[in-house]
Short mmCIF file of C-alpha atoms in Angstrom, two decimals:
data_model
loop_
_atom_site.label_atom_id
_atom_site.label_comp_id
_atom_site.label_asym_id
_atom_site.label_seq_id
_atom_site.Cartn_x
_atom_site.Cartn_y
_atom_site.Cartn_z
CA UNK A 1 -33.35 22.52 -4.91
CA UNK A 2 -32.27 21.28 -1.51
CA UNK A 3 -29.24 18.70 -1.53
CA UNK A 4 -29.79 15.23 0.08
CA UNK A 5 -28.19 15.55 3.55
CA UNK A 6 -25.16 12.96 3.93
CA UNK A 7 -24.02 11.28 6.73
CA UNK A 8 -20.46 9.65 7.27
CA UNK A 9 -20.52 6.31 9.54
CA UNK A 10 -17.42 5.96 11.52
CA UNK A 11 -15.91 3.00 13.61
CA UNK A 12 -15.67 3.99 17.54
CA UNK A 13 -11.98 3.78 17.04
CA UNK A 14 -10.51 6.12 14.90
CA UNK A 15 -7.32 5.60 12.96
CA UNK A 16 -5.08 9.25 12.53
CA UNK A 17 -6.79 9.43 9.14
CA UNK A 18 -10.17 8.75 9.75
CA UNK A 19 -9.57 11.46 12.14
CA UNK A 20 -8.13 14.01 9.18
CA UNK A 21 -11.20 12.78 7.07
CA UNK A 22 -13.97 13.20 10.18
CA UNK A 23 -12.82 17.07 10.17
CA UNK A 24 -12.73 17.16 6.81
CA UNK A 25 -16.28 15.92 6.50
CA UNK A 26 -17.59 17.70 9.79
CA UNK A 27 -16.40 21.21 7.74
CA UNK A 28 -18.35 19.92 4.37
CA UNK A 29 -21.41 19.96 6.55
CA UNK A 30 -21.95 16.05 6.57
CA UNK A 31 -22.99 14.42 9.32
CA UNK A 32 -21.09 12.11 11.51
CA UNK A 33 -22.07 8.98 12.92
CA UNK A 34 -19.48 7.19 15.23
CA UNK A 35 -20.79 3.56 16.49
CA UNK A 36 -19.95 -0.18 16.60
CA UNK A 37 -20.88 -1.86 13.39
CA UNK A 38 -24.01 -3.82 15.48
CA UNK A 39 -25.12 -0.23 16.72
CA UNK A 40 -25.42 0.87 13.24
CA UNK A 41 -27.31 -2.33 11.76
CA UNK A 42 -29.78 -1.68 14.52
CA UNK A 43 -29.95 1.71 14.26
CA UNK A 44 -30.78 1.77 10.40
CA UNK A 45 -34.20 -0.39 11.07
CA UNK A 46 -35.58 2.89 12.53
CA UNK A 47 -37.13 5.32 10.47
CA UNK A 48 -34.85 8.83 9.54
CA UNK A 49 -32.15 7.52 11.65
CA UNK A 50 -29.40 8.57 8.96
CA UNK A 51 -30.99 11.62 7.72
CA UNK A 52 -29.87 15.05 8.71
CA UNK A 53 -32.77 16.74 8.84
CA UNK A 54 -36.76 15.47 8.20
CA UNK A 55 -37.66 15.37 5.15
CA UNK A 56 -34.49 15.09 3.22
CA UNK A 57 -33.95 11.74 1.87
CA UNK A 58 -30.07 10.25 3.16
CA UNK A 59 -27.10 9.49 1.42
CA UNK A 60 -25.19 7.43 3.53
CA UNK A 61 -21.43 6.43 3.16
CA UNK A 62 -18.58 4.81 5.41
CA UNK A 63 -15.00 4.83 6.10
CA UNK A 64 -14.03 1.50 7.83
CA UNK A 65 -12.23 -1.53 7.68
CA UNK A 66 -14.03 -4.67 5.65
CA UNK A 67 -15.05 -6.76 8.89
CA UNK A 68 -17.26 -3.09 9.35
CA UNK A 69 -18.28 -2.67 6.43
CA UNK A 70 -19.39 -5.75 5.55
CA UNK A 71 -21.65 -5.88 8.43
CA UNK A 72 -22.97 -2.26 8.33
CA UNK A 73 -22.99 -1.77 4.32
CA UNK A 74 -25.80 -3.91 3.60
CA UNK A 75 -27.96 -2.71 6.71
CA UNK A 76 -27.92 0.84 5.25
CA UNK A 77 -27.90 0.20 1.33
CA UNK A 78 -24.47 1.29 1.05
CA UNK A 79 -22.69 -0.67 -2.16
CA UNK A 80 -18.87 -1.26 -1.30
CA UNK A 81 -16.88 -0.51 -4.20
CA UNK A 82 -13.23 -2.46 -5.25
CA UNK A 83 -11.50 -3.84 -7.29
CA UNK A 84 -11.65 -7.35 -8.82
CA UNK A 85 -9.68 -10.07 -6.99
CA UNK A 86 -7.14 -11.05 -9.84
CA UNK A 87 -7.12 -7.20 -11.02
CA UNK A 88 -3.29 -7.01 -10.41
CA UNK A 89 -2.45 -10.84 -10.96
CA UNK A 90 -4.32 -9.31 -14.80
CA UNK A 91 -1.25 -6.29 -15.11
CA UNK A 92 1.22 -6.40 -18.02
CA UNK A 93 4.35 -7.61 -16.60
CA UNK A 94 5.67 -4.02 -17.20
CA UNK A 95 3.64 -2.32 -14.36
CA UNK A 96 4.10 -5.28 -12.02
CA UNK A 97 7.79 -5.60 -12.95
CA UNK A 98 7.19 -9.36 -11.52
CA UNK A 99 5.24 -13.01 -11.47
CA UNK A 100 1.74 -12.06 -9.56
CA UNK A 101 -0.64 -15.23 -9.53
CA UNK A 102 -4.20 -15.16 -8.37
CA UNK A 103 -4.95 -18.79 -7.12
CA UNK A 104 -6.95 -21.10 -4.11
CA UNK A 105 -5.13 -20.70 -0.89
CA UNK A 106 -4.79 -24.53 -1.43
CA UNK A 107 -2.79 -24.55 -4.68
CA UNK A 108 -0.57 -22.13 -2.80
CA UNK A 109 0.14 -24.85 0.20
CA UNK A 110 2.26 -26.50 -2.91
CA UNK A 111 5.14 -23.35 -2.94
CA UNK A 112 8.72 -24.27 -2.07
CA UNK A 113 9.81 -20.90 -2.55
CA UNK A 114 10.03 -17.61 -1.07
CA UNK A 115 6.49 -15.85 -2.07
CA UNK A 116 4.24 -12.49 -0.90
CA UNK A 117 0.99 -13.92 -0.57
CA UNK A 118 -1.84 -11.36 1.08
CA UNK A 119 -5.30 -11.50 0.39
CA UNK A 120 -6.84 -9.20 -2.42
CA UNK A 121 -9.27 -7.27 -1.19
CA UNK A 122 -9.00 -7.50 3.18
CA UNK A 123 -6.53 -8.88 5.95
CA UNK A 124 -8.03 -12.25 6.61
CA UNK A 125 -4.65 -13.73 4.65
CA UNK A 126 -1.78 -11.57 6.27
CA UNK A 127 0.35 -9.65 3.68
CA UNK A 128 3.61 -11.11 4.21
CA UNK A 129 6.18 -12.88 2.44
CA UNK A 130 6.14 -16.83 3.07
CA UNK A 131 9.22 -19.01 3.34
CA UNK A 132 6.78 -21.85 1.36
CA UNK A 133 3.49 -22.88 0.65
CA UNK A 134 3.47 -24.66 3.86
CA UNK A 135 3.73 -21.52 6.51
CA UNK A 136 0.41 -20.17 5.31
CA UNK A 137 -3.09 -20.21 7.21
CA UNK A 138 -3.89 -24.37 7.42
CA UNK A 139 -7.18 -25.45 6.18
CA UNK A 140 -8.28 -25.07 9.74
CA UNK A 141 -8.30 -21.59 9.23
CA UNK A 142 -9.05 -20.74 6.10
CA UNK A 143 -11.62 -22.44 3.12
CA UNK A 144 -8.93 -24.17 0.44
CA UNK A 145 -10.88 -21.88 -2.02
CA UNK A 146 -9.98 -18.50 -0.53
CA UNK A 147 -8.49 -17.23 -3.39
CA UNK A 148 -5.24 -15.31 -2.46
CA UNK A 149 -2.44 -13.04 -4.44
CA UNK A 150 1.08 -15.06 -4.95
CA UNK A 151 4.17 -12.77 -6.04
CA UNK A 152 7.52 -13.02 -6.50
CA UNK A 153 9.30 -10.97 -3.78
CA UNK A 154 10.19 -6.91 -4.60
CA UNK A 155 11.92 -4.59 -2.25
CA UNK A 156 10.55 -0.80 -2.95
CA UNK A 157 12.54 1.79 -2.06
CA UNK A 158 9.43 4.70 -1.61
CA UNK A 159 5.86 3.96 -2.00
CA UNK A 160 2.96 5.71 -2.60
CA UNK A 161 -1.12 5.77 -2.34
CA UNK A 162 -3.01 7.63 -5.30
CA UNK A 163 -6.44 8.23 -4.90
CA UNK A 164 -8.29 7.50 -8.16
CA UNK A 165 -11.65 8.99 -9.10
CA UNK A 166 -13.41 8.46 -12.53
CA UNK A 167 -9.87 7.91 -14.09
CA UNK A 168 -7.53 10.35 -12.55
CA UNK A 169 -5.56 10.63 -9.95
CA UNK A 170 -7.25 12.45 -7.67
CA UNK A 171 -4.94 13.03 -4.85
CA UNK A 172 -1.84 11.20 -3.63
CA UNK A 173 0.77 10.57 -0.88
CA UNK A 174 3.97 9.07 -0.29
CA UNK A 175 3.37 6.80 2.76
CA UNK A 176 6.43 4.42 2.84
CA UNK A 177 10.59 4.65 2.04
CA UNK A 178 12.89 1.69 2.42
CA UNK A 179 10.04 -0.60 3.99
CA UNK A 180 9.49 2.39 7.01
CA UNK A 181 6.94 4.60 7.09
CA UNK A 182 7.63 7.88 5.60
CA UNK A 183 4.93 10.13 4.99
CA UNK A 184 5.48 13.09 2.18
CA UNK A 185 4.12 14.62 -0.96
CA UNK A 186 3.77 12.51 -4.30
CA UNK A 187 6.46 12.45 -6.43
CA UNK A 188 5.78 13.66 -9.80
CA UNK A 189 7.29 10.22 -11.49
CA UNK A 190 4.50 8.51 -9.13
CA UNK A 191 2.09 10.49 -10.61
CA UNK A 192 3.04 10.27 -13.58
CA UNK A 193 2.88 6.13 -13.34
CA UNK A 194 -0.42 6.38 -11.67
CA UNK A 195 -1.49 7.38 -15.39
CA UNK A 196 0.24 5.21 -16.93
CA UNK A 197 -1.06 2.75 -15.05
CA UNK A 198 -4.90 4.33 -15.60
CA UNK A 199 -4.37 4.54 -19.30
CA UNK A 200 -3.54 0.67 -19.39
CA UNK A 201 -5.45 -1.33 -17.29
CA UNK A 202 -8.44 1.60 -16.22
CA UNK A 203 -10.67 0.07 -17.32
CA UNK A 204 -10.81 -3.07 -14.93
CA UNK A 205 -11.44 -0.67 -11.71
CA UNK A 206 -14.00 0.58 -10.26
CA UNK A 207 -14.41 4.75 -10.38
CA UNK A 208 -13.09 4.86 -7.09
CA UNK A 209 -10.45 2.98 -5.81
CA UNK A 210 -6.86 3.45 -4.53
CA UNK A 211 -3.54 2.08 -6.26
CA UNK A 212 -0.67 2.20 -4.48
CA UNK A 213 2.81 2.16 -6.72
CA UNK A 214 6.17 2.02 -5.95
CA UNK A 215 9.79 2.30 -6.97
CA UNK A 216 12.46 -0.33 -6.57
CA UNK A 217 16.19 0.95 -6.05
CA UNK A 218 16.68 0.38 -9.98
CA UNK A 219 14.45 3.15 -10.50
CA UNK A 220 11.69 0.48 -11.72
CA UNK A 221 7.91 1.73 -10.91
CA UNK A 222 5.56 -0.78 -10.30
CA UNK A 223 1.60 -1.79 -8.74
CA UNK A 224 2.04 -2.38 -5.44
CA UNK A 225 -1.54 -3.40 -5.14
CA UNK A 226 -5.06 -2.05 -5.32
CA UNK A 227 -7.01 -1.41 -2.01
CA UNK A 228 -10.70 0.31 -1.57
CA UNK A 229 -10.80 3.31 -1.20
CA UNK A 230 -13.82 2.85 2.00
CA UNK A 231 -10.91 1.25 3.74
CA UNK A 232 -7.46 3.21 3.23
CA UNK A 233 -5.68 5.73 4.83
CA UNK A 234 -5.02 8.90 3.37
CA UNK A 235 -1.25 9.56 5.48
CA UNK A 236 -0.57 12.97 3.94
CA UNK A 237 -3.12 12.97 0.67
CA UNK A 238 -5.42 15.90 0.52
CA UNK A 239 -8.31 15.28 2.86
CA UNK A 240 -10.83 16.81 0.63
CA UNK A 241 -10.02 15.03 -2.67
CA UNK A 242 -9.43 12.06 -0.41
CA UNK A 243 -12.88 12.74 0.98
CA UNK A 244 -14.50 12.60 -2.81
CA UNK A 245 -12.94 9.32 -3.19
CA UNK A 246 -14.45 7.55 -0.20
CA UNK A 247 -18.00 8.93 -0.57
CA UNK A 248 -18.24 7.31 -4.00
CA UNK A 249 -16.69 4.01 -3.21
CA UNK A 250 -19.11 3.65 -0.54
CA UNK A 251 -21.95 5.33 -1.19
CA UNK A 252 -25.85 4.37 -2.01
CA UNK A 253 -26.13 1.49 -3.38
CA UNK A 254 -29.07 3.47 -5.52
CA UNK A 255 -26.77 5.62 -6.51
CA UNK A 256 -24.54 3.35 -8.56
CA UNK A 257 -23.76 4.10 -12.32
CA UNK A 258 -24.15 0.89 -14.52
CA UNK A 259 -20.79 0.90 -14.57
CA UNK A 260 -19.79 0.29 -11.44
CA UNK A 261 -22.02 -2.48 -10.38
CA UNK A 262 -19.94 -4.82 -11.35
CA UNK A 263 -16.97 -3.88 -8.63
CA UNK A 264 -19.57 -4.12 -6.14
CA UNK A 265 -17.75 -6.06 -3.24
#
């Protein structure tokens, strides 16, 4: 039996790792399509435009960031996969190691503390930490019911990005030490949290997604956050494994297991 061809749709401007994955993909024998997100949308209304060859029905995927995505995805059937918005906000206090609060952008206008506050699942809310409630986006900017992530400040000391895939870690990297990027191998404690992490709250992701964790200079690990997998970098994670991960988290929408519908961005 022939195998569906597959074709891998690329922004025009490619990040170091979309690079890494591109070669990666180009050597796995899927094809590569490299185009502006409005290209794309028009390009899927003609017929066998994402097929390899005639007569072999597509499976199309992406590796982008969500302002991309969210045009081309639903052009070309692709269903995004992530996680849900108050996934992390839902961790045990042990994996967080601190106060995470999912809430409307406009209950956090009320802080009068010191808080991270980043969107959960994109960049329209920057990831930053806030003086107050009063230094975020104004209402000008942003709906009051743009739910965002609130939590209490934490320094790492490394971080890391694993690569999950039908509950394992599938690949990982260090990508950060002492708030500086610092790209390395995983550390077998991270790894070793990553499954700790799978084992306890597993169940609330998607098949594919990316976690990234992190340790604090008291040696406590923690969730960093969760981030789609469509949308990461790898930094130094194995291409390949990295490559398995971002075909199913944005993949054929037809292709979905019951499952995973519901992380369906």
């Amino acid at each position: 039996m022939t195998c569906p061809s597959r074709t891998l749709i690329l922004p025009p401007q490619l990040t170091a790792s979309a690079r890494r994955l591109r070669t990666t993909a180009l050597r796995r024998g899927l094809r590569i399509v490299e185009a502006t997100a409005s290209a794309v949308s028009e390009g899927a209304g003609r017929p066998g435009w994402a097929a390899g060859s005639e007569g072999e029905a597509p499976s199309v995927h992406l590796h982008a960031g969500p302002s991309f995505a969210d045009v081309v995805a639903p052009a070309l059937g692709i269903a995004l996969l992530e996680a849900p918005a108050d996934w992390l906000a839902r961790l045990p206090r042990a994996l967080t190691q601190r106060e995470i609060r999912a809430m409307p952008i406009g209950e956090a206008y009320r802080l009068r503390r010191p808080a991270f506050v980043k969107s959960p699942n994109d960049k329209s809310i920057s990831a930053l930490v806030y003086a107050d409630g009063s230094r975020l986006p104004g209402p000008d900017a942003v709906d009051p019911a743009t739910v965002v992530l609130v939590s209490d400040v934490m320094t790492f000391a490394v971080e890391y990005r694993l690569f999950l895939l039908d509950g394992a870690v599938h690949t990982a990297a260090q990508y950060a030490e002492a708030g500086r990027l610092r790209l390395g191998p995983p550390d077998l404690a991270a790894l070793a949290f990553g499954r700790e992490v799978l084992a306890a709250a597993g169940d609330g992701l998607p098949s594919a997604i990316v976690v990234d964790v992190g340790r604090d200079d008291e040696g406590r690990w923690a969730v960093i956050e969760a981030n789609a997998a469509w949308a990461s970098g790898c930094y130094e994670a194995d291409p390949d494994r990295t490559l398995d991960t971002v075909l199913r988290a944005a993949g054929p929408a037809t292709d979905l297991s019951p499952r995973d519908r519901a992380f369906v961005r």
